[in-house]
Every structure is written in structure tokens, then in C-alpha cells.
Short mmCIF file of C-alpha atoms in Angstrom, two decimals:
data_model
loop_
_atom_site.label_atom_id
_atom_site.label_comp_id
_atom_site.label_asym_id
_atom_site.label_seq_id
_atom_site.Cartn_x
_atom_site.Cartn_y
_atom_site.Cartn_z
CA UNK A 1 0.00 0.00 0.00
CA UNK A 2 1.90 3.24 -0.93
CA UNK A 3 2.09 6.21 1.63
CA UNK A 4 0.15 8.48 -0.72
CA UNK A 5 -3.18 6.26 -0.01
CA UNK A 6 -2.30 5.93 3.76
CA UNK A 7 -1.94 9.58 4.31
CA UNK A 8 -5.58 9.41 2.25
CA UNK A 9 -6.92 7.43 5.05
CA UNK A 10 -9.17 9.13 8.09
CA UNK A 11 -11.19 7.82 10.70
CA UNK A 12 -12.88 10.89 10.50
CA UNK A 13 -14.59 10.74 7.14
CA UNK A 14 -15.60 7.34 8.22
CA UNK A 15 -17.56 8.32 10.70
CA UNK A 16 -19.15 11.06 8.07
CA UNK A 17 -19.47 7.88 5.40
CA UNK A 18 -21.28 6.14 9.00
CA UNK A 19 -24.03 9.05 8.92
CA UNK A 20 -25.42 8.27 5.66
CA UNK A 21 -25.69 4.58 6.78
CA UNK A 22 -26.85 6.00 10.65
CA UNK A 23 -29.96 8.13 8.24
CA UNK A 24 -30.15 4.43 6.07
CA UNK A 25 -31.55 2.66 9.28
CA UNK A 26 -33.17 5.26 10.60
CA UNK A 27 -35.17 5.73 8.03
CA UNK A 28 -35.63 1.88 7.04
CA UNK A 29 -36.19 1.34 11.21
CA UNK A 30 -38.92 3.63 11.70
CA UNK A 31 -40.75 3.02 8.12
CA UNK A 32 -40.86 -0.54 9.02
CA UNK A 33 -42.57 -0.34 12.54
CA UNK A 34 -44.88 2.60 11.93
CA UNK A 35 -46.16 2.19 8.06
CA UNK A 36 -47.94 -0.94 8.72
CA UNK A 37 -50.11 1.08 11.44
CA UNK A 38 -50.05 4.18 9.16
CA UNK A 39 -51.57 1.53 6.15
CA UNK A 40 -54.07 -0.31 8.85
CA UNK A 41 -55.89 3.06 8.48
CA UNK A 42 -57.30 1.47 5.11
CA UNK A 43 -56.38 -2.04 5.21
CA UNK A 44 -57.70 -4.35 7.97
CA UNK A 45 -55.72 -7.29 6.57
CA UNK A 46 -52.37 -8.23 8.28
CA UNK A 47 -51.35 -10.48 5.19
CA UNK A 48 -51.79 -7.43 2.51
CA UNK A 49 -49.92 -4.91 5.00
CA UNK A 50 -47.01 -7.26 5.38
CA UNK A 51 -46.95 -8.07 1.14
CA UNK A 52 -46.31 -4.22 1.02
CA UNK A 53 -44.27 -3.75 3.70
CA UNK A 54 -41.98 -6.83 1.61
CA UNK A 55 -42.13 -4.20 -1.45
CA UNK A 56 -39.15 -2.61 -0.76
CA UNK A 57 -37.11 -5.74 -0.10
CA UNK A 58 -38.76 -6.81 -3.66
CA UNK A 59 -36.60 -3.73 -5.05
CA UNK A 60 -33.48 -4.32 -3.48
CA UNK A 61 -33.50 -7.96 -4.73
CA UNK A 62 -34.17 -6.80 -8.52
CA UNK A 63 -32.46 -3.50 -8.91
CA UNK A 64 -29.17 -3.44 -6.08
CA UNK A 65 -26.81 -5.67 -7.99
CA UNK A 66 -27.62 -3.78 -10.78
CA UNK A 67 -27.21 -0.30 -9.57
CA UNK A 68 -23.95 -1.68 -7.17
CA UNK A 69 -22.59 -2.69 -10.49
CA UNK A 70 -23.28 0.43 -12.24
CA UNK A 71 -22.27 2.64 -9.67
CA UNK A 72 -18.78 0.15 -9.90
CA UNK A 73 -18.19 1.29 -13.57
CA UNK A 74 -19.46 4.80 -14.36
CA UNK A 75 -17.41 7.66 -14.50
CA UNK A 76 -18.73 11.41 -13.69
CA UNK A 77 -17.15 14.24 -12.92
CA UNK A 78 -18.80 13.68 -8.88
CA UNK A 79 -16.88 10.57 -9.10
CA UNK A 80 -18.67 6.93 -9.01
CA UNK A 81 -21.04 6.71 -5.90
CA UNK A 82 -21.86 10.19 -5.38
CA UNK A 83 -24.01 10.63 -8.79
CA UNK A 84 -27.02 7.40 -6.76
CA UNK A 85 -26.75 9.61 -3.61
CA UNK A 86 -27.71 12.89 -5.43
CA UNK A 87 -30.65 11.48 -7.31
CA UNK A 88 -32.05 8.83 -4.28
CA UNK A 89 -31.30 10.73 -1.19
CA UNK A 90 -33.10 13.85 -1.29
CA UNK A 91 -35.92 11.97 -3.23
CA UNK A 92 -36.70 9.82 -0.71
CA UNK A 93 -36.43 12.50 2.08
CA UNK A 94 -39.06 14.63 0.11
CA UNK A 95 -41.52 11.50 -0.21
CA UNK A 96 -40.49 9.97 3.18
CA UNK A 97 -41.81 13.52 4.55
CA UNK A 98 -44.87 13.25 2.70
CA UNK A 99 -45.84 9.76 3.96
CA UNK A 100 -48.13 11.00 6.54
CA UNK A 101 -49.57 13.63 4.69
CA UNK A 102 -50.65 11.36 1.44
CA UNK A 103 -52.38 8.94 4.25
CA UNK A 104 -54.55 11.58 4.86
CA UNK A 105 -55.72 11.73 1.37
CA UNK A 106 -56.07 8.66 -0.28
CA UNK A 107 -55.03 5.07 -0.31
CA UNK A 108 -53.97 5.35 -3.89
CA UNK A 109 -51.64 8.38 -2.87
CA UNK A 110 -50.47 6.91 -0.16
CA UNK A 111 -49.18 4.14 -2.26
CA UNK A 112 -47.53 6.47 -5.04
CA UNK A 113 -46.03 8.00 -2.40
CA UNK A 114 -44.29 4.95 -0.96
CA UNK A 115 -42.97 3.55 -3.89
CA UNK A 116 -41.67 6.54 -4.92
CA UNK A 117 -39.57 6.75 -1.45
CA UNK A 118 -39.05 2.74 -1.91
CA UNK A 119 -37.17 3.08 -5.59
CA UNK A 120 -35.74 6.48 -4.46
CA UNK A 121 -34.06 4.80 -1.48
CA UNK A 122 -32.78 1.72 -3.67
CA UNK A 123 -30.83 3.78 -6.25
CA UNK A 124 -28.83 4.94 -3.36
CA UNK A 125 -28.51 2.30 -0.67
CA UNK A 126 -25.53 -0.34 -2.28
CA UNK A 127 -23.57 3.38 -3.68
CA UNK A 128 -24.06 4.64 0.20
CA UNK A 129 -22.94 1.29 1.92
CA UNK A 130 -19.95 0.87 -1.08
CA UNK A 131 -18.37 4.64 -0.03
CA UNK A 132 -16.47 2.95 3.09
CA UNK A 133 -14.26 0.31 1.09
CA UNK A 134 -13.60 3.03 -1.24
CA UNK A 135 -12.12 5.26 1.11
CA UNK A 136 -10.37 2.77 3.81
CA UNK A 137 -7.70 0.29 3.30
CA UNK A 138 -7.63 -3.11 3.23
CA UNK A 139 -6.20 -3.53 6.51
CA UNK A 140 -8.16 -0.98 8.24
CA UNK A 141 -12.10 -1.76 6.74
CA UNK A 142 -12.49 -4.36 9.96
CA UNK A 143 -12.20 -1.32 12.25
CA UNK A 144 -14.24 0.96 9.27
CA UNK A 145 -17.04 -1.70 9.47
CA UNK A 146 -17.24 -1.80 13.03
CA UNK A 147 -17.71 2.26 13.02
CA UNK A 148 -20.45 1.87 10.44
CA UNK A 149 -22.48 -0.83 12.11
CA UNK A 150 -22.33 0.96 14.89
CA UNK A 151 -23.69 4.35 13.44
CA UNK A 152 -26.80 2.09 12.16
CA UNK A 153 -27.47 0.46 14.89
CA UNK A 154 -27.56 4.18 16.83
CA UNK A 155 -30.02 5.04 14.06
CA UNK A 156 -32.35 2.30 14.60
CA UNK A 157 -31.95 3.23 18.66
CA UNK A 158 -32.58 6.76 17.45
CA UNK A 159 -35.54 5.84 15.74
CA UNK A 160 -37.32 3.53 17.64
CA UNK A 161 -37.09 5.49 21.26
CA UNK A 162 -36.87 9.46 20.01
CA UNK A 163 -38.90 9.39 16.47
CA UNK A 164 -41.40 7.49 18.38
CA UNK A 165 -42.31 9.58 21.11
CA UNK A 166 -42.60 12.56 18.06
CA UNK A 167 -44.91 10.41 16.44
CA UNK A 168 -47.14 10.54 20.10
CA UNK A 169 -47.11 14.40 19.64
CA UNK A 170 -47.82 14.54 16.11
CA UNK A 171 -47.96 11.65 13.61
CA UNK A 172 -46.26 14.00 10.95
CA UNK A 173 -42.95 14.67 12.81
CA UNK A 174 -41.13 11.73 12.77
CA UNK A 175 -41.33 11.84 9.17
CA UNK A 176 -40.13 15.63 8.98
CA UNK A 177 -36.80 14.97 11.59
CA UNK A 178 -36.15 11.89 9.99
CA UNK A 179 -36.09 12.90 6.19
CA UNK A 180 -34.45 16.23 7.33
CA UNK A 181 -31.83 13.99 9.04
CA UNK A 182 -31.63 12.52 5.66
CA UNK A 183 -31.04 15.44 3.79
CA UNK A 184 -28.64 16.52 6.62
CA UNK A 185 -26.37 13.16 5.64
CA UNK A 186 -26.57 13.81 2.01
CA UNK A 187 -25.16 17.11 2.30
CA UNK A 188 -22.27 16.20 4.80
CA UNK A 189 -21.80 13.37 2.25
CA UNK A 190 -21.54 15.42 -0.95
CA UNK A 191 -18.81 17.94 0.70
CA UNK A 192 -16.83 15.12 2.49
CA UNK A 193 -16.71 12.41 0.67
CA UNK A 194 -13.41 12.10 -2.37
CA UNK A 195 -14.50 12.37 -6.19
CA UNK A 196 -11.81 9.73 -6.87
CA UNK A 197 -11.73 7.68 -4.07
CA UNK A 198 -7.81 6.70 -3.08
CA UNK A 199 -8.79 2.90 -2.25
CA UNK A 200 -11.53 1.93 -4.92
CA UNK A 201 -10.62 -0.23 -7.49
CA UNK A 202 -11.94 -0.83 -11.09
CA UNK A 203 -12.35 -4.32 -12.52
CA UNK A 204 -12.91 -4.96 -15.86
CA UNK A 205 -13.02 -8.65 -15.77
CA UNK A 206 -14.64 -10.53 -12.98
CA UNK A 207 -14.10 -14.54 -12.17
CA UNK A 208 -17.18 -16.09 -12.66
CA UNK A 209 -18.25 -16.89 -9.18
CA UNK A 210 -17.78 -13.13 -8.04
CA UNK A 211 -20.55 -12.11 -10.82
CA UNK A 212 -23.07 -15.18 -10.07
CA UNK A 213 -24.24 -13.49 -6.78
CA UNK A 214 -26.16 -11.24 -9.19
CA UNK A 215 -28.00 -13.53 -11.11
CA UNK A 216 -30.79 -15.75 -8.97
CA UNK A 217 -30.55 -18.68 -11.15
CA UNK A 218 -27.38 -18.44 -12.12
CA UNK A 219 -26.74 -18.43 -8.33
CA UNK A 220 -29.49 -21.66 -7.42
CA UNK A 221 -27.73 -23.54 -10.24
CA UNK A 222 -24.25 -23.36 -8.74
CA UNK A 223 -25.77 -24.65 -5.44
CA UNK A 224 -27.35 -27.49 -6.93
CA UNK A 225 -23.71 -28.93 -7.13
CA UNK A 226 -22.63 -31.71 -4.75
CA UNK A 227 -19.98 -29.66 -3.27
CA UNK A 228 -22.35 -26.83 -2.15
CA UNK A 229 -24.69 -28.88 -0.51
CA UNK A 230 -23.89 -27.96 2.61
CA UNK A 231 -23.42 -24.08 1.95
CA UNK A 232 -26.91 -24.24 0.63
CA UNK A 233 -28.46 -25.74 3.79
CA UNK A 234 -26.59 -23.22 5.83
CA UNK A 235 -28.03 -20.28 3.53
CA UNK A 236 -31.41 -21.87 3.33
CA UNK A 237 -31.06 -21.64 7.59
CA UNK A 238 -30.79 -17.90 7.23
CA UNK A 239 -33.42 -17.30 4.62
CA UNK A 240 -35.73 -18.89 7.44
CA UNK A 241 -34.73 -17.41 10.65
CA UNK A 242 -34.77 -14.20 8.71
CA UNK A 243 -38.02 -14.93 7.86
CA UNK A 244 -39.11 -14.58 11.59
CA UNK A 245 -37.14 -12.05 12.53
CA UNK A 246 -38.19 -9.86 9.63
CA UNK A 247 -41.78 -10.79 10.13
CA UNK A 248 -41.77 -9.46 14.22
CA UNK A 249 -40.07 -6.63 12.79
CA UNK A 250 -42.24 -5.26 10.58
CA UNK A 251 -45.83 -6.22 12.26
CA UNK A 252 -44.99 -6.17 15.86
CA UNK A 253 -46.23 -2.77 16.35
CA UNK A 254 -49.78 -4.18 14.92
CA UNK A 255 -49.82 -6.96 17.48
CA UNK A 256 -49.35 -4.16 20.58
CA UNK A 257 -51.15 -1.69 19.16
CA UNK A 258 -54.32 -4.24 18.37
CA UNK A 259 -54.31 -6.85 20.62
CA UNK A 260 -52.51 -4.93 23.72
CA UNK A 261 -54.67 -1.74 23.23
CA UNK A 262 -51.09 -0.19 23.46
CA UNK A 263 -50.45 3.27 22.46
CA UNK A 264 -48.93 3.48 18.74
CA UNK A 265 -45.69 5.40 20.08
CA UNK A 266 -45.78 3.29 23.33
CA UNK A 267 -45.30 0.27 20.30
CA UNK A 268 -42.43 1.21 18.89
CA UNK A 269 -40.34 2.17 21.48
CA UNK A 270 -41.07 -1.18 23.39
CA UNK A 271 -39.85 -2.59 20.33
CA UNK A 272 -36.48 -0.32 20.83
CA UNK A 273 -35.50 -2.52 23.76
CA UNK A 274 -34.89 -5.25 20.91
CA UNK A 275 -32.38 -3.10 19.41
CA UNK A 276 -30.68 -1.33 22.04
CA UNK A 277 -29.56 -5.21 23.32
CA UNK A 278 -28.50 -5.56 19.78
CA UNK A 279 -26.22 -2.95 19.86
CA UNK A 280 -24.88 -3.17 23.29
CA UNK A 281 -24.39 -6.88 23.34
CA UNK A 282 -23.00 -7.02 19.02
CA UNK A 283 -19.28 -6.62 20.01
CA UNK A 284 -19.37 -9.04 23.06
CA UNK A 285 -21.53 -11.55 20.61
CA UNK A 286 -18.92 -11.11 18.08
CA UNK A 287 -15.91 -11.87 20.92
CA UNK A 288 -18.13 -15.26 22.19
CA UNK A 289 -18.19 -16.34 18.45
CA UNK A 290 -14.16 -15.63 18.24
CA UNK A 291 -13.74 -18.04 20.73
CA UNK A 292 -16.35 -21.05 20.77
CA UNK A 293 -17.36 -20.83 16.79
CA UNK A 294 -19.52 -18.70 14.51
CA UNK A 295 -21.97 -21.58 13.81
CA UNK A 296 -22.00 -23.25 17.32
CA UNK A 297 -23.06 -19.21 18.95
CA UNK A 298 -25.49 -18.93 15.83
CA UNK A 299 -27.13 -22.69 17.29
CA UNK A 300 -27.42 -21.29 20.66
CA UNK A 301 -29.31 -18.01 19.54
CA UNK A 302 -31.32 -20.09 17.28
CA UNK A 303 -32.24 -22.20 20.61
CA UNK A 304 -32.97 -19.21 22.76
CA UNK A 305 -35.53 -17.01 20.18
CA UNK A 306 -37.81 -19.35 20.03
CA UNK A 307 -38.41 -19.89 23.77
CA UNK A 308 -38.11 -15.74 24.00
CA UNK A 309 -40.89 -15.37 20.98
CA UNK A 310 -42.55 -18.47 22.25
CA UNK A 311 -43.10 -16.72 25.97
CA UNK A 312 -44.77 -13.40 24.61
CA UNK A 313 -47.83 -14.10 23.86
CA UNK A 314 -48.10 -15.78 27.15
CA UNK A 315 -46.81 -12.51 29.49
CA UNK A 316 -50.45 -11.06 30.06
CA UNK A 317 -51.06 -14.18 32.38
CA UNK A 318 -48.36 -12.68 34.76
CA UNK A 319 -50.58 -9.30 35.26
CA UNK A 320 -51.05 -9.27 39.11
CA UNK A 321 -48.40 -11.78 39.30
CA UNK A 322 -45.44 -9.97 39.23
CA UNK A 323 -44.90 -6.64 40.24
CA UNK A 324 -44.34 -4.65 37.36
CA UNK A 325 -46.97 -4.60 34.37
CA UNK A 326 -47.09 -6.19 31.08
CA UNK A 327 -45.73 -3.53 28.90
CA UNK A 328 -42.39 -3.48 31.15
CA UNK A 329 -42.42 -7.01 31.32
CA UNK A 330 -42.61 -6.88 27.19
CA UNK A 331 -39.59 -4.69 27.02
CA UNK A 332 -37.30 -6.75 29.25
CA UNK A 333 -38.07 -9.92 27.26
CA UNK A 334 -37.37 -8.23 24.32
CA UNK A 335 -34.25 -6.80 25.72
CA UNK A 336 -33.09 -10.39 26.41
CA UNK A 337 -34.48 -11.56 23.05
CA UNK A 338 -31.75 -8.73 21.38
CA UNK A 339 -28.95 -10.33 22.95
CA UNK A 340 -30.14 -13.74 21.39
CA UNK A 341 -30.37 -12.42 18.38
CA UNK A 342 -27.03 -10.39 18.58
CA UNK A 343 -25.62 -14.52 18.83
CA UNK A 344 -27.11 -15.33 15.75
CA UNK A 345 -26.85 -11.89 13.91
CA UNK A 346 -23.20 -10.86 14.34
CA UNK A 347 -22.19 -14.34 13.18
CA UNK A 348 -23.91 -14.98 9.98
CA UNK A 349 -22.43 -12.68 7.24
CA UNK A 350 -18.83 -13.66 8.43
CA UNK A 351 -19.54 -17.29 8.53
CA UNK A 352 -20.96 -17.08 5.41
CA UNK A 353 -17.96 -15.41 4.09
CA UNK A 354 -15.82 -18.25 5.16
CA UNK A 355 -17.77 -20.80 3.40
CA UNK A 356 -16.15 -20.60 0.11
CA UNK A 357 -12.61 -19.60 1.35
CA UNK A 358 -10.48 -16.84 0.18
CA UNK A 359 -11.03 -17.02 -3.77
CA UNK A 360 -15.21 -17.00 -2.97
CA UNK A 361 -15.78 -14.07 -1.01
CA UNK A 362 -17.54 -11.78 -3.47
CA UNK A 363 -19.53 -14.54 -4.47
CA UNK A 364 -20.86 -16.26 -1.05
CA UNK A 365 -21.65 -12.06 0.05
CA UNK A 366 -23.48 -11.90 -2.83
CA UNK A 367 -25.48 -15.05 -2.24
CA UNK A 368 -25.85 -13.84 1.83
CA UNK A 369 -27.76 -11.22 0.72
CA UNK A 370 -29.98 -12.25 -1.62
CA UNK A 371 -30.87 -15.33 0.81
CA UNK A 372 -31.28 -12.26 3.35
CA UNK A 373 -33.37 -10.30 1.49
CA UNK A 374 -35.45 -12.91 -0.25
CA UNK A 375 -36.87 -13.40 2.88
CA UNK A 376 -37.83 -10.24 3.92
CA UNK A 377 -39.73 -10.18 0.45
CA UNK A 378 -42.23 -12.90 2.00
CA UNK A 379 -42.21 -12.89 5.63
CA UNK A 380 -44.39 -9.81 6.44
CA UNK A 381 -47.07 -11.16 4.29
CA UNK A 382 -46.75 -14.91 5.69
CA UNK A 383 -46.81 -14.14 9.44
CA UNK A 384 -49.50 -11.54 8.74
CA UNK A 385 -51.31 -14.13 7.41
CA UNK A 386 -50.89 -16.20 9.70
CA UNK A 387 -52.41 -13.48 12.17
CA UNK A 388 -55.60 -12.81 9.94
CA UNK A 389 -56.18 -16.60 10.15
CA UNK A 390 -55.14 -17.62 13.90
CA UNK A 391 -54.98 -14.04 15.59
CA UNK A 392 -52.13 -11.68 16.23
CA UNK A 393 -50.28 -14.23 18.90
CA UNK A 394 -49.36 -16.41 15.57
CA UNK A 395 -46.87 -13.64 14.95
CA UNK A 396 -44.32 -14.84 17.28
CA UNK A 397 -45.23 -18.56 17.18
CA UNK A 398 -45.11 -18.28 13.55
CA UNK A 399 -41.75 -17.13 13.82
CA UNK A 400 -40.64 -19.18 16.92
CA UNK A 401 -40.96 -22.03 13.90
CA UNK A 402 -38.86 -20.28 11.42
CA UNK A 403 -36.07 -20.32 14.51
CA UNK A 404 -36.28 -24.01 14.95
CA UNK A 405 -36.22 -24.86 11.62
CA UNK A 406 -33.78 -22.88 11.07
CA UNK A 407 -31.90 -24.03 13.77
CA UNK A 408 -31.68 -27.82 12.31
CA UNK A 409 -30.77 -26.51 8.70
CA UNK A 410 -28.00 -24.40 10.01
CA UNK A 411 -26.62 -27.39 12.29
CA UNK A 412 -26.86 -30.09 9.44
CA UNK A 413 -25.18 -27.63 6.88
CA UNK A 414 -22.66 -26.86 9.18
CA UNK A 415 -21.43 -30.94 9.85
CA UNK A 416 -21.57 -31.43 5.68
CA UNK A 417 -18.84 -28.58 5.75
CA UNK A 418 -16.68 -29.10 8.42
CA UNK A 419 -16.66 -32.75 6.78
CA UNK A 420 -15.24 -31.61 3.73
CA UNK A 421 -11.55 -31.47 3.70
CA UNK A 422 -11.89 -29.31 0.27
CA UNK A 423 -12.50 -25.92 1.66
CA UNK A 424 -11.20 -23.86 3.90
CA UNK A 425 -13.07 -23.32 7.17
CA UNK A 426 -11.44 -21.45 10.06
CA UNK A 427 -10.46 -23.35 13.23
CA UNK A 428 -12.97 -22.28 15.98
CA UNK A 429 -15.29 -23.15 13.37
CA UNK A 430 -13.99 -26.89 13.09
CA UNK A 431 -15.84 -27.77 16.15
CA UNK A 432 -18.66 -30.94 16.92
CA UNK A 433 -22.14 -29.35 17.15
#
């Protein structure tokens, strides 16, 4: 690495980089807990709020490979990346900020609205996330990644305890400090960030396996093969836990606000204890998995959500019980079900990574995310169907299910590749499950 690109290199403009991704999941934390209620002012059906609430995760399957791609090769005078940002981010503030507004109006606005903010917050959500590799060195994007996870995960904290209590004022005013917030990142983006990044690299010719991740069937023909069978059963593990997680995510402020008569903004900030644990307890998760194995600390989150998720429903027996009420009660299990997940969560994209060793990175990222997001295409609309048909408990016993499944997919896949001598797994990982 020569000295001109080290001397290139601050911590400081990562942290600026981190505020577009700290607006990202801010914006993506609070749309996903408050637009199903926001849409329940038309729609009675759980199933059709959660099929729209998958929209956006419908986009990013079909149209972020493609715009990551193009945003790899095209060449502007505001460099690669900052062209997506200009054109998506204050777009989708404008029509974020309008959400409330068109739900006063119409359904049929209401929907232009949001998928107008949906595409607008596509075109610039792989260039946004593809800014910090572009301006950090090889050596130094562990501690760069850590800085931007941690940014998002204060942005869904941000979200989910202080837009929340705006939106118990006034429903509009989450929406107006959140898209301004968004506009506020754009702008410390545009005057921060370098028009010809010192770290990014063009590629004109890519190995097969690091373009397949962009191609569905090009990617579920490759893990047809023997030799993937494992990796497959591993990535077919997270396309199901994902599948509950995703699901509580995006309709558990339906299930407090209709079947616990709780207030909307009480909702989402009992949902914030979730989060917060996520946060606090991601770096100690990620030390745990150092030592006994990614996959074995992934198994023993996968055993622990369901039991958490399981027990919810069941918490308004305690009333008189204990002596603290049910919506405390609520937020310390879900506290305690964010450190589960923080077992499971922190884990998966780097053991994924591993899978294919060092020549299959690109490629087995690629396929994480599409397995990831695939999910969240269907799971609103399949646990909110399973509320319309079996009441609004089904949402966590519809996803306690996805966990144990899960769980056995991710423990079987895991013995087929520590099996095979052919690929490189790392040592803690090499354990007996």
C-alpha cells in the first residue's frame, strides 16, 4: 500500500461515510414499525400490510446488484457513488416527509407515495454502503465496518425510542426529523466524501463466481452442485430465521397496538429494547463467536428465540403476578431476546464469508444477501397471514418455527462442511455441534 493512499486514510470521514448509513436505518427502522399502522388506516388485513411492507425488499432484490454494479463502472465528474446519492437521497427525504400527509388523502396516494420513497431509497442504498471500502484500506475496513455498524445500529436506537415519542405528539414529525436527518447526511456526504476515491478499485473482468451473486438462477444452479450442498443448507437456515425475525419486525407494532390496546408510540419504542440489546451486546456476541465458533453461537441463539418469541404471547397471564406490568415485562423480554439475536446476527455474514474460502468471497456475500433479502420479500405477508387466520399471537409462534427450523438446517449444513476437507473453514469453526 503506498504512503500516498495511507496519508488518504481518516477515521474521521468514516464516521461522516457512517451518517449516511446511521440516516439508512433510521429511516428503514422507523418506516418498518410505523407504516404498517399508518396503512391499517385502510387495510384491515395483516397479510396485505405485510406483502407491502416486503415491497421494498422486492426492489433491493431486482435492482441493487444492478445499480452496485453500475455505480462500480461509471465515470462522472462527482466521481462513481456520489451521482445514486444525489438522485435517491433527497428523493426519498421529500416523499419519506410526505408519507403521513398522502395517508390523509387517499389510499392510492399513499401508495404512489411509498414507492416513490421505496425506488428512491434503492438507487442509493448499495452506492451509500460501497463509499467505506472506497475510502479505507484493506487492513483498516475491519475497524471501518465496526464504526459503520455501529452508526446504524444508533439510528435504529434513534428511531425507535426518540422518532417514536414525536410520532405521540404529532404523527407527521417523525417523518419531517427523519427525512431532514436525511437530507442533513446527504449534504455532509456530498462535501466530504473524495471524487476519486484513493482505495476503490476498477475491474474490468470478474471470475465467474464473483458475478453469479447477481444472477438468482445463475446463483441456485451453482448450489445445486454436490460440493455446495452444505453451503446451501446453511443459507437456506438464514433465509428462514430471517423470515421470523423480519416478520416481528415489521408487524410487531400491529400486534401491541391491536391486541394490547397499546399506544402506537408506546409500540415502537417497546420494540427499541430489541435493538438497544443488539447494539450493546453485538461486540461481546462477536468476541463469544471468536472463541467457541460462529456456527455453534449462531445454534445457541437459534435455541434461545424461540423460547423468548414463544413466551410473549403468554406474558399477560403474569398481570397481578409480578410486580411490574405487562408492557415493562414486554420490554425486558425483548431486551433479552436482542442479545439472542445479537448470537445469531453478528455471526452470519462472516460465517458465510468463510464458506467458500479466500477465492469466494464476493460470491458467497453476494449469495448472503440475496438469501437475506429474499426473505424479507415474503415474511411480512406470511406471518401476517398467519395473524388474519389464527390471531395476532401467531406472529411470534409463527416465527418461533422459522427459529427451529432454522436451527436444524443451520446445524446439518454446518457438519456437511466441516466434513469436507476441500474448503477452507477457520479453526474455531472446526468444532462438533
Amino acid at each position: 500500500m503506498s504512503l500516498v493512499k495511507t496519508d488518504q486514510f481518516k477515521y474521521s470521514k468514516i464516521f461522516v461515510i457512517g451518517s449516511g448509513f446511521f440516516a439508512l436505518t433510521l429511516i428503514w427502522t422507523f418506516y418498518n414499525a410505523y407504516m404498517p399502522l399508518i396503512l391499517g388506516d385502510y387495510i384491515e388485513s395483516r397479510a396485505i400490510r405485510g406483502a407491502i411492507m416486503g415491497l421494498d425488499n422486492l426492489l433491493a432484490v431486482l435492482l441493487i446488484p444492478i445499480i452496485g454494479a453500475w455505480s462500480d463502472k461509471i465515470d462522472t465528474k462527482l466521481g462513481n457513488r456520489l451521482p445514486f446519492l444525489a438522485v435517491g437521497m433527497p428523493i426519498a427525504a421529500i416523499f419519506f416527509i410526505l408519507i403521513p400527509f398522502s395517508a390523509d388523502i387517499t389510499l392510492l396516494v399513499l401508495l404512489v407515495v411509498d414507492i416513490v420513497f421505496l425506488f428512491a431509497m434503492t438507487i442509493y442504498r448499495a452506492p451509500v454502503i460501497a463509499l467505506m471500502p472506497d475510502h479505507t484500506p484493506v487492513e483498516k475496513r475491519s475497524m471501518a465496518n465496526g464504526i459503520i455498524n455501529f452508526m446504524g445500529g444508533v439510528g435504529a436506537i434513534v428511531a425507535l425510542f426518540g422518532l417514536s415519542t414525536l410520532y405521540g405528539i404529532d404523527r407527521s414529525y417523525p417523518f419531517l426529523v427523519a427525512g431532514l436527518l436525511l437530507l442533513l447526511a446527504f449534504f455532509l456526504l456530498y462535501f466530504t466524501v473524495d471524487r476519486k476515491p484513493a482505495y476503490s478499485e476498477k475491474i474490468d473482468t470478474e471470475l465467474e463466481e464473483s458475478q453469479a451473486y447477481r444472477s438468482f438462477f445463475t446463483s441456485l444452479k451453482l448450489l445445486k452442485q454436490e460440493k455446495y450442498r452444505g453451503h446451501l443448507l446453511v443459507l437456506v437456515a438464514i433465509f428462514l430465521y430471517f423470515i421470523g425475525y423480519t416478520g416481528v419486525e415489521a408487524l410487531f407494532t400491529v400486534y401491541a397496538v391491536e391486541y394490547l390496546n397499546m399506544e402506537e408510540s408506546t409500540a415502537g419504542l417497546t420494540l427499541g429494547f430489541f435493538s438497544l440489546s443488539f447494539v450493546l451486546f453485538a461486540i461481546p456476541a462477536g468476541l463469544l463467536g471468536s472463541k467457541l465458533g460462529k456456527a455453534p453461537v449462531m445454534l445457541y441463539g437459534l435455541l434461545f428465540l424461540p423460547i423468548i418469541f414463544f413466551i410473549i404471547p403468554l406474558l399477560s397471564y403474569f398481570n397481578g403476578i409480578l410486580p411490574i406490568n405487562e408492557t415493562l415485562l414486554l420490554q425486558i423480554v425483548l431486551f433479552i431476546g436482542g442479545i439472542s439475536w445479537a448470537l445469531v446476527n453478528v455471526q452470519a455474514y462472516p460465517l458465510v464469508a468463510d464458506l467458500g474460502g479466500k477465492n469466494r468471497i464476493g460470491f458467497f456475500t453476494g449469495l448472503y444477501y440475496l438469501f437475506s433479502m429474499a426473505s424479507a420479500i415474503v415474511a411480512p405477508g406470511v406471518l401476517g397471514l398467519l395473524m388474519d387466520l389464527f390471531s395476532h399471537p401467531a406472529l411470534f409462534y409463527g416465527a418461533s418455527i422459522s427459529f427451529i427450523v432454522a436451527y436444524f438446517f443451520l446445524r446439518k449444513g454446518h457438519k456437511i462442511i466441516t466434513s469436507n476437507k476441500h474448503f477452507e473453514i477457520p479453526h474455531n469453526d472446526v468444532k462438533n455441534i
